[in-house]
CSV table of C-alpha atoms and ligand atoms in Angstrom, one decimal:
chain,number,residue,atom,x,y,z
X,22,MET,CA,20.9,-8.0,19.2
X,23,ASP,CA,18.7,-5.1,20.0
X,24,VAL,CA,15.5,-6.0,22.0
X,25,ILE,CA,12.4,-5.0,19.8
X,26,ASP,CA,9.1,-3.9,21.2
X,27,THR,CA,6.7,-5.7,18.7
X,28,GLN,CA,3.9,-3.3,19.7
X,29,THR,CA,5.7,0.0,18.7
X,30,VAL,CA,7.0,-1.3,15.4
X,31,ASP,CA,4.4,0.6,13.5
X,32,ARG,CA,4.8,4.4,13.6
X,33,THR,CA,2.8,7.2,12.2
X,34,THR,CA,4.5,10.3,13.4
X,35,LEU,CA,4.6,11.9,10.0
X,36,HIS,CA,0.7,11.8,10.0
X,37,ARG,CA,0.4,13.0,13.5
X,38,ILE,CA,2.5,16.0,12.8
X,39,TRP,CA,0.5,16.7,9.7
X,40,LYS,CA,-2.8,16.5,11.8
X,41,THR,CA,-1.2,18.9,14.4
X,42,LEU,CA,-0.5,21.3,11.5
X,43,LEU,CA,-4.1,21.0,10.2
X,44,ALA,CA,-5.4,21.8,13.7
X,45,GLY,CA,-3.1,24.7,13.8
X,46,ILE,CA,-4.5,26.0,10.4
X,47,ALA,CA,-8.2,25.4,11.6
X,48,LEU,CA,-7.3,27.6,14.6
X,49,VAL,CA,-5.7,30.4,12.5
X,50,VAL,CA,-8.9,30.4,10.3
X,51,ALA,CA,-11.1,30.5,13.3
X,52,VAL,CA,-9.3,33.4,14.8
X,53,ALA,CA,-9.4,35.2,11.4
X,54,CYS,CA,-13.1,34.6,11.3
X,55,TYR,CA,-13.6,36.0,14.8
X,56,TYR,CA,-11.7,39.2,13.9
X,57,VAL,CA,-13.0,39.5,10.3
X,58,PRO,CA,-16.6,38.1,10.4
X,59,VAL,CA,-17.1,38.7,6.7
X,60,LEU,CA,-14.7,35.8,6.2
X,61,LEU,CA,-17.2,33.6,8.2
X,62,VAL,CA,-20.0,34.5,5.8
X,63,VAL,CA,-17.9,33.9,2.6
X,64,MET,CA,-16.8,30.4,4.1
X,65,GLY,CA,-20.4,29.5,5.0
X,66,LEU,CA,-21.6,30.3,1.4
X,67,LEU,CA,-18.8,28.5,-0.2
X,68,LEU,CA,-19.6,25.4,1.9
X,69,LEU,CA,-23.3,25.8,1.1
X,70,LEU,CA,-22.4,25.9,-2.6
X,71,LEU,CA,-20.2,22.8,-2.2
X,72,LEU,CA,-23.1,20.9,-0.3
X,73,SER,CA,-25.5,21.7,-3.0
X,74,ALA,CA,-23.1,20.8,-5.9
X,75,ARG,CA,-22.6,17.4,-4.1
X,76,LEU,CA,-26.3,16.8,-4.2
X,77,LEU,CA,-26.3,17.4,-7.9
X,78,TYR,CA,-23.1,15.5,-8.7
X,79,ARG,CA,-23.4,12.4,-10.9
X,80,GLY,CA,-19.8,11.0,-10.7
X,81,ARG,CA,-20.0,9.4,-7.3
X,82,ASP,CA,-18.6,5.9,-7.3
X,83,ARG,CA,-16.8,6.2,-10.6
X,84,TYR,CA,-13.4,6.9,-9.0
X,85,ILE,CA,-11.3,5.0,-6.5
X,86,PRO,CA,-10.5,6.7,-3.2
X,87,ASN,CA,-7.2,8.3,-2.9
X,88,LEU,CA,-6.4,8.5,-6.6
X,89,TYR,CA,-9.6,9.8,-8.1
X,90,ALA,CA,-8.0,9.0,-11.2
X,91,ARG,CA,-9.3,6.7,-14.0
X,92,ASP,CA,-13.0,6.5,-14.6
X,93,ILE,CA,-13.8,2.8,-13.8
X,94,ARG,CA,-16.4,2.7,-16.7
X,95,VAL,CA,-13.4,2.0,-19.0
X,96,TYR,CA,-13.6,-1.6,-17.4
X,97,ASP,CA,-16.0,-4.5,-18.0
X,98,ASP,CA,-19.0,-4.9,-15.9
X,99,ALA,CA,-17.5,-7.8,-13.9
X,100,TYR,CA,-14.5,-5.9,-12.9
X,101,ARG,CA,-16.5,-2.7,-12.0
X,102,ALA,CA,-18.8,-4.8,-9.8
X,103,PHE,CA,-15.7,-6.1,-8.0
X,104,ILE,CA,-14.3,-2.5,-7.7
X,105,ALA,CA,-17.5,-1.3,-6.2
X,106,ARG,CA,-17.7,-4.2,-3.8
X,107,THR,CA,-14.1,-3.8,-2.7
X,108,VAL,CA,-14.5,0.0,-2.1
X,109,ALA,CA,-17.7,-0.6,-0.1
X,110,ASP,CA,-16.0,-3.4,1.9
X,111,LEU,CA,-12.7,-1.4,2.5
X,112,ARG,CA,-14.6,1.4,4.0
X,113,ARG,CA,-15.4,-0.8,6.9
X,114,PHE,CA,-11.8,-1.7,7.4
X,115,LYS,CA,-10.0,1.6,7.7
X,116,ILE,CA,-6.9,1.6,10.0
X,117,ARG,CA,-4.6,4.4,11.1
X,118,GLY,CA,-1.5,2.7,10.4
X,119,HIS,CA,0.1,0.3,7.8
X,120,PRO,CA,-1.7,-2.9,7.0
X,121,LEU,CA,1.5,-4.8,6.6
X,122,LEU,CA,2.7,-4.1,10.1
X,123,TRP,CA,-0.8,-4.4,11.5
X,124,GLU,CA,-1.0,-7.9,9.9
X,125,ALA,CA,2.5,-9.0,10.9
X,126,SER,CA,1.9,-8.0,14.6
X,127,ARG,CA,-1.2,-10.2,14.6
X,128,LEU,CA,0.6,-13.3,13.4
X,129,ALA,CA,0.7,-16.0,16.0
X,130,PRO,CA,4.1,-17.0,17.1
X,131,CYS,CA,5.4,-20.3,15.7
X,132,SER,CA,7.9,-22.9,16.7
X,133,GLN,CA,11.5,-22.9,15.5
X,134,ASP,CA,10.9,-25.9,13.1
X,135,SER,CA,7.8,-24.3,11.5
X,136,ASP,CA,7.9,-24.3,7.6
X,137,GLU,CA,5.5,-21.4,7.3
X,138,LEU,CA,6.7,-18.7,4.9
X,139,LEU,CA,6.7,-14.9,5.4
X,140,LEU,CA,7.4,-13.4,2.0
X,141,ASP,CA,8.2,-9.7,1.2
X,142,LEU,CA,8.1,-9.2,-2.5
X,143,GLY,CA,9.8,-5.9,-3.4
X,144,VAL,CA,12.1,-4.7,-0.6
X,145,TRP,CA,14.1,-1.7,-1.9
X,146,ILE,CA,16.7,-1.1,0.9
X,147,GLY,CA,15.1,-3.8,3.0
X,148,TRP,CA,13.2,-2.0,5.7
X,149,SER,CA,9.8,-3.5,5.0
X,150,THR,CA,11.2,-6.9,5.4
X,151,ARG,CA,13.0,-6.2,8.6
X,152,LEU,CA,10.0,-4.4,10.0
X,153,ILE,CA,7.7,-7.4,9.4
X,154,SER,CA,10.3,-9.5,11.3
X,155,ASP,CA,10.3,-7.0,14.2
X,156,ALA,CA,6.5,-7.1,14.4
X,157,CYS,CA,6.2,-10.8,14.5
X,158,GLU,CA,9.6,-12.0,15.8
X,159,ARG,CA,9.7,-14.6,12.8
X,160,PRO,CA,12.0,-15.1,9.9
X,161,VAL,CA,11.1,-13.3,6.7
X,162,TYR,CA,12.4,-13.7,3.0
X,163,GLY,CA,12.7,-10.5,1.0
X,164,PHE,CA,12.9,-10.6,-2.9
X,165,ASP,CA,14.1,-7.9,-5.0
X,166,THR,CA,16.3,-7.2,-8.2
X,167,PHE,CA,17.9,-4.3,-6.3
X,168,SER,CA,18.3,-2.9,-9.6
X,169,GLY,CA,14.7,-1.6,-9.8
X,170,LEU,CA,11.5,-2.3,-11.5
X,171,VAL,CA,11.7,-4.9,-14.4
X,172,GLU,CA,8.9,-3.4,-16.4
X,173,ASP,CA,7.3,0.0,-16.9
X,174,TRP,CA,4.7,0.8,-14.1
X,175,HIS,CA,1.5,2.5,-15.5
X,176,VAL,CA,-0.2,4.0,-12.6
X,177,ASP,CA,-3.9,4.1,-13.8
X,178,ASP,CA,-3.9,6.8,-16.5
X,179,GLN,CA,-1.7,9.2,-14.4
X,180,ILE,CA,2.0,8.5,-14.8
X,181,VAL,CA,4.4,5.9,-16.1
X,182,ILE,CA,7.2,4.9,-13.7
X,183,LYS,CA,10.0,3.5,-15.8
X,184,ARG,CA,11.6,0.2,-15.6
X,185,GLY,CA,14.8,0.5,-13.5
X,186,THR,CA,13.2,2.8,-11.0
X,187,PHE,CA,14.0,2.1,-7.4
X,188,ALA,CA,17.5,0.7,-8.1
X,189,LEU,CA,19.8,0.9,-5.1
X,190,SER,CA,22.3,2.8,-7.2
X,191,GLU,CA,19.9,5.8,-7.3
X,192,PRO,CA,20.7,8.9,-5.2
X,193,LEU,CA,17.6,8.5,-3.1
X,194,ALA,CA,18.5,4.9,-2.2
X,195,GLN,CA,22.0,5.8,-1.4
X,196,ARG,CA,20.9,8.5,1.0
X,197,PHE,CA,18.4,6.4,2.7
X,198,MET,CA,20.9,3.6,3.2
X,199,ARG,CA,23.2,6.2,4.7
X,200,ASP,CA,20.6,7.9,7.0
X,201,THR,CA,19.0,4.6,8.1
X,202,GLY,CA,22.4,2.6,8.6
X,203,VAL,CA,21.9,0.1,5.9
X,204,SER,CA,25.1,-1.3,4.3
X,205,LEU,CA,25.3,-3.7,1.3
X,206,HIS,CA,27.1,-7.0,1.4
X,207,ASP,CA,27.7,-8.6,-1.9
X,208,GLY,CA,25.0,-6.5,-3.3
X,209,LEU,CA,22.4,-7.2,-0.7
X,210,PRO,CA,21.2,-4.9,2.1
X,211,ALA,CA,22.5,-6.0,5.5
X,212,ALA,CA,20.0,-7.9,7.8
X,213,LEU,CA,20.9,-5.6,10.8
X,214,GLY,CA,20.4,-8.2,13.5
X,215,ARG,CA,17.0,-9.3,12.1
X,216,GLN,CA,15.9,-12.8,11.1
X,217,VAL,CA,15.7,-11.8,7.4
X,218,GLN,CA,17.1,-13.2,4.2
X,219,PHE,CA,17.2,-11.4,0.9
X,220,ILE,CA,17.1,-13.0,-2.4
X,221,LYS,CA,18.5,-11.1,-5.3
X,222,GLY,CA,17.1,-11.3,-8.8
X,223,SER,CA,13.7,-10.8,-10.7
X,224,THR,CA,10.9,-12.7,-9.1
X,225,TYR,CA,10.4,-14.1,-12.6
X,226,ASP,CA,13.6,-16.2,-12.0
X,227,THR,CA,13.9,-16.4,-8.1
X,228,LEU,CA,10.5,-17.1,-6.8
X,229,ALA,CA,9.7,-20.6,-8.4
X,230,PRO,CA,13.0,-22.1,-7.5
X,231,PHE,CA,12.8,-20.8,-4.0
X,232,LEU,CA,9.4,-22.4,-3.6
X,233,ALA,CA,10.5,-25.7,-5.3
X,234,ASP,CA,13.2,-26.0,-2.5
X,235,ARG,CA,10.4,-25.8,0.0
X,236,PRO,CA,7.6,-28.1,-1.3
X,237,GLY,CA,4.5,-28.0,0.8
X,238,ALA,CA,5.6,-25.0,2.8
X,239,PRO,CA,2.5,-22.8,3.4
X,240,ILE,CA,2.7,-19.0,2.9
X,241,ARG,CA,1.5,-17.4,6.0
X,242,LEU,CA,2.2,-13.9,5.0
X,243,PHE,CA,2.5,-12.5,1.3
X,244,HIS,CA,3.5,-8.9,1.1
X,245,MET,CA,3.2,-7.5,-2.6
X,246,ASP,CA,5.2,-4.4,-3.3
X,247,LEU,CA,6.5,-5.2,-6.7
X,248,ASP,CA,4.1,-2.4,-8.0
X,249,THR,CA,3.4,-3.7,-11.6
X,250,TYR,CA,0.4,-5.8,-12.8
X,251,GLU,CA,2.6,-8.2,-14.4
X,252,SER,CA,5.0,-8.9,-11.6
X,253,CYS,CA,2.1,-9.1,-9.2
X,254,LEU,CA,0.1,-11.7,-11.3
X,255,HIS,CA,3.3,-13.7,-11.9
X,256,ALA,CA,3.9,-13.9,-8.1
X,257,LEU,CA,0.4,-14.9,-7.3
X,258,GLU,CA,0.4,-17.6,-10.0
X,259,THR,CA,3.9,-18.8,-8.8
X,260,CYS,CA,2.8,-18.9,-5.1
X,261,LYS,CA,-0.7,-20.5,-5.7
X,262,ASP,CA,0.2,-23.9,-4.6
X,263,HIS,CA,1.6,-22.6,-1.2
X,264,PHE,CA,-1.4,-20.4,-0.2
X,265,ILE,CA,-3.6,-21.9,2.5
X,266,GLU,CA,-6.8,-20.9,4.3
X,267,GLY,CA,-5.6,-18.2,6.6
X,268,SER,CA,-3.0,-17.0,4.3
X,269,ILE,CA,-2.6,-13.0,4.6
X,270,LEU,CA,-2.0,-11.2,1.5
X,271,VAL,CA,-1.1,-7.5,1.8
X,272,PHE,CA,-1.1,-5.3,-1.4
X,273,ASP,CA,0.8,-2.1,-1.0
X,274,GLU,CA,-0.6,-0.4,-4.1
X,275,TYR,CA,-3.9,-2.1,-4.2
X,276,LEU,CA,-6.0,1.0,-5.2
X,277,VAL,CA,-4.3,1.3,-8.5
X,278,THR,CA,-7.0,-0.2,-10.7
X,279,ASN,CA,-4.9,-1.3,-13.4
X,280,GLY,CA,-2.1,-3.0,-11.2
X,281,GLU,CA,-2.3,-5.1,-8.1
X,282,MET,CA,-6.0,-4.9,-7.8
X,283,LEU,CA,-6.6,-6.1,-11.3
X,284,ALA,CA,-4.0,-8.8,-11.0
X,285,PHE,CA,-5.7,-10.1,-7.7
X,286,TYR,CA,-9.2,-9.8,-9.3
X,287,GLU,CA,-8.1,-12.1,-12.2
X,288,PHE,CA,-6.4,-14.5,-9.8
X,289,GLN,CA,-9.2,-14.8,-7.4
X,290,SER,CA,-11.7,-15.2,-10.3
X,291,LYS,CA,-9.6,-17.8,-12.2
X,292,TYR,CA,-9.4,-20.0,-9.0
X,293,GLN,CA,-12.7,-19.1,-7.4
X,294,LEU,CA,-10.9,-18.2,-4.2
X,295,GLU,CA,-12.8,-17.2,-1.0
X,296,TRP,CA,-11.3,-14.4,0.8
X,297,ARG,CA,-12.1,-11.3,3.0
X,298,TYR,CA,-10.7,-7.9,3.3
X,299,ARG,CA,-9.2,-7.0,6.7
X,300,ALA,CA,-7.5,-3.6,6.5
X,301,TRP,CA,-7.1,-0.5,4.4
X,302,GLY,CA,-4.3,2.0,5.4
X,303,LEU,CA,-1.0,3.5,4.6
X,304,GLU,CA,1.8,2.4,2.3
X,305,ILE,CA,4.7,0.9,4.0
X,306,TRP,CA,7.5,2.9,2.0
X,307,GLU,CA,7.1,5.9,4.3
X,308,MET,CA,8.4,3.8,7.3
X,309,ASN,CA,11.8,4.2,5.8
X,310,ILE,CA,11.6,7.8,7.2
X,311,GLU,CA,10.8,6.5,10.7
X,312,MET,CA,14.1,4.4,10.3
X,313,VAL,CA,16.3,7.5,10.0
X,314,ALA,CA,18.6,7.4,12.9
X,315,ALA,CA,19.2,11.0,13.6
X,316,ARG,CA,16.2,12.9,15.1
X,317,TRP,CA,16.8,16.2,13.4
X,318,LYS,CA,17.2,14.5,10.0
X,319,ARG,CA,13.9,12.6,10.7
X,320,ILE,CA,12.2,16.1,11.3
X,321,VAL,CA,13.7,17.5,8.1
X,322,TYR,CA,12.3,14.5,6.1
X,323,TYR,CA,8.9,15.0,7.8
X,324,VAL,CA,8.8,18.5,6.5
X,325,ILE,CA,9.9,17.6,3.1
X,326,LEU,CA,7.5,14.8,2.7
X,327,ILE,CA,4.4,16.7,4.0
X,328,THR,CA,5.4,19.7,1.7
X,329,ALA,CA,6.1,17.6,-1.4
X,330,TYR,CA,2.8,15.3,-0.8
X,331,TRP,CA,0.5,18.4,-0.7
X,332,LEU,CA,2.3,20.7,-3.2
X,333,VAL,CA,3.5,18.3,-5.9
X,334,GLY,CA,2.5,14.8,-5.0
X,335,ASP,CA,-0.8,13.0,-5.0
X,336,GLY,CA,-2.2,15.3,-2.3
X,337,ARG,CA,-2.3,18.3,-4.5
X,338,TYR,CA,-5.7,17.2,-6.1
X,339,ALA,CA,-7.2,18.4,-2.8
X,340,TRP,CA,-6.6,22.1,-3.6
X,341,THR,CA,-5.7,22.4,-7.4
X,342,ILE,CA,-9.0,23.7,-8.4
X,343,PHE,CA,-8.5,23.3,-12.2
X,344,SER,CA,-8.0,19.6,-12.0
X,345,ARG,CA,-10.6,17.0,-12.4
X,346,ARG,CA,-9.4,15.0,-9.6
X,347,PHE,CA,-10.3,18.2,-7.3
X,348,TRP,CA,-13.8,18.1,-8.4
X,349,ARG,CA,-14.2,14.3,-8.1
X,350,PHE,CA,-12.9,14.4,-4.7
X,351,TRP,CA,-14.8,17.4,-3.2
X,352,LEU,CA,-18.0,16.6,-5.1
X,353,GLY,CA,-18.1,12.7,-5.2
X,354,ALA,CA,-16.1,11.5,-2.2
X,355,PRO,CA,-18.1,10.4,0.9
X,356,ILE,CA,-17.3,12.6,4.0
X,357,GLY,CA,-15.8,9.7,5.7
X,358,ASP,CA,-13.4,9.3,2.8
X,359,ILE,CA,-12.5,13.0,2.7
X,360,LEU,CA,-11.6,12.9,6.4
X,361,PHE,CA,-9.6,9.7,5.9
X,362,MET,CA,-7.7,11.2,3.0
X,363,LEU,CA,-7.0,14.6,4.6
X,364,GLY,CA,-5.8,13.1,7.9
X,365,ALA,CA,-2.8,11.7,6.3
X,366,ALA,CA,0.2,13.3,4.5
X,367,GLY,CA,0.7,10.3,2.4
X,368,GLN,CA,-1.0,7.5,0.3
X,369,ARG,CA,-3.5,5.3,1.8
X,370,LYS,CA,-3.6,2.6,-1.0
X,371,SER,CA,-2.5,-0.4,1.0
X,372,VAL,CA,-4.9,-3.3,1.7
X,373,SER,CA,-4.8,-6.7,3.4
X,374,LEU,CA,-7.0,-9.7,3.0
X,375,GLU,CA,-7.2,-13.3,4.2
X,376,ILE,CA,-7.8,-16.3,2.1
X,377,THR,CA,-10.8,-18.2,3.6
X,378,GLY,CA,-11.4,-20.8,0.9
X,379,LEU,CA,-9.1,-22.3,-1.7
X,380,GLY,CA,-11.6,-22.9,-4.4
X,381,LEU,CA,-10.2,-24.6,-7.5
X,382,LEU,CA,-6.7,-24.4,-5.9
X,383,ASP,CA,-7.9,-26.9,-3.4
X,384,TRP,CA,-9.5,-29.2,-6.2
X,385,THR,CA,-6.2,-29.0,-8.1
X,386,ARG,CA,-4.1,-29.9,-5.2
X,387,ARG,CA,-6.3,-32.8,-4.3
X,388,SER,CA,-6.4,-34.1,-8.0
X,389,ASP,CA,-2.5,-33.6,-8.1
X,390,ARG,CA,-2.2,-35.7,-4.9
X,391,ASP,CA,-4.6,-38.5,-6.2
X,392,ASN,CA,-2.7,-38.7,-9.5
X,393,GLY,CA,0.7,-38.6,-7.7
A,30,SAM,C1,8.2,0.3,-4.1
A,30,SAM,S1,9.7,-0.5,-4.0
A,30,SAM,C2,9.6,-1.6,-2.6
A,30,SAM,C3,9.6,-0.6,-1.3
A,30,SAM,C4,9.7,-1.5,0.0
A,30,SAM,N1,8.7,-2.5,0.2
A,30,SAM,C5,9.7,-0.5,1.1
A,30,SAM,O1,8.9,-0.4,1.9
A,30,SAM,O2,10.8,0.3,1.3
A,30,SAM,C6,9.4,-1.8,-5.3
A,30,SAM,C7,10.6,-2.8,-5.4
A,30,SAM,O3,10.2,-3.8,-6.2
A,30,SAM,C8,11.3,-4.3,-7.0
A,30,SAM,N2,10.9,-5.1,-8.0
A,30,SAM,C9,9.8,-4.7,-8.9
A,30,SAM,N3,9.6,-5.7,-9.7
A,30,SAM,C10,10.4,-6.8,-9.4
A,30,SAM,C11,10.5,-8.1,-9.9
A,30,SAM,N4,9.7,-8.5,-10.9
A,30,SAM,N5,11.5,-8.9,-9.3
A,30,SAM,C12,12.2,-8.3,-8.2
A,30,SAM,N6,12.1,-7.2,-7.8
A,30,SAM,C13,11.2,-6.4,-8.3
A,30,SAM,C14,12.2,-2.9,-7.3
A,30,SAM,O4,13.5,-3.2,-7.4
A,30,SAM,C15,11.8,-2.1,-6.1
A,30,SAM,O5,12.9,-2.1,-5.2
């Protein structure tokens, strides 16, 4: 088996290349201003105009960083207060890398006979699961239908990603399996020498029997990447008796306000959980690119991803002047958010948190024990 350096599992080459490109663009602009001083005057005026408009703008705090999509005034007061607290909190926990690997690399080693569970929900071709295991050198269970989403995914009021998307039969999955050396065995991605086990099927069918076979086993790491509100809430409910104080929950798409964030909001309110945010950073999917074996192919993927993200992906709101998201971003986002967003050629929607108190879950467990 390969020796894996747990410190270097998390890679952000894509974003470092993007930052270098940004620095290059800034240099070109600076040189242009030097030779054509009128450019400097025009840019200074535009900047002044932008700063003045920011002072007058009334939409601050109505949109979630990264997406600047749905106006959160569509939600009730309690959820809006939760979102506002979340965004304020998260700004203190920005990290450069991927919260999933950041958390996995911080998990304490455990003995061979430990029954602690590390769950990866939504694995696609399996790299998120393998990388968690690489980062903490512990066994990890990965759950997926391998035939795609089980329900349509409404990403705020932006797009609907259809049921069945992310099936391993899709050309994109086939290409990434080829380029990252993943083969299928009985319909499951290969472990590739890692301590991982994949469980095939909808989590609506597989999660409860899996946990019933392991009564009392605490969940140490819960990675949610099933994307939809329904699957997320179902998984939280199914796992609830296995959460402990110290369980780490990582949500890959947390900043979608009608998806994972809403599911967690409802779950933590229902059981009066105590918890604290720990990290806000990059989505784990892009690590698939870092796993591409051939260097030249990786470079091609970097170029495609950077171009696609800024030209047709979510990054385009930073320059499409006729879109509402452009104005929400440039007029409403705090400077720190603007720099955080522009500094990555990809989504920063992933968030991790730690359960610090079990609330009613503790009470329910105690009364179950007393009655049993
Ligand atoms: C965004 S992909 C996961 C990406 C993966 N974590 C990675 O980093 O490459 C979402 C995955 O969730 C799976 N999925 C969604 N809902 C599911 C459910 N209820 N049960 C099982 N799998 C589900 C889909 O098949 C898909 O592979």
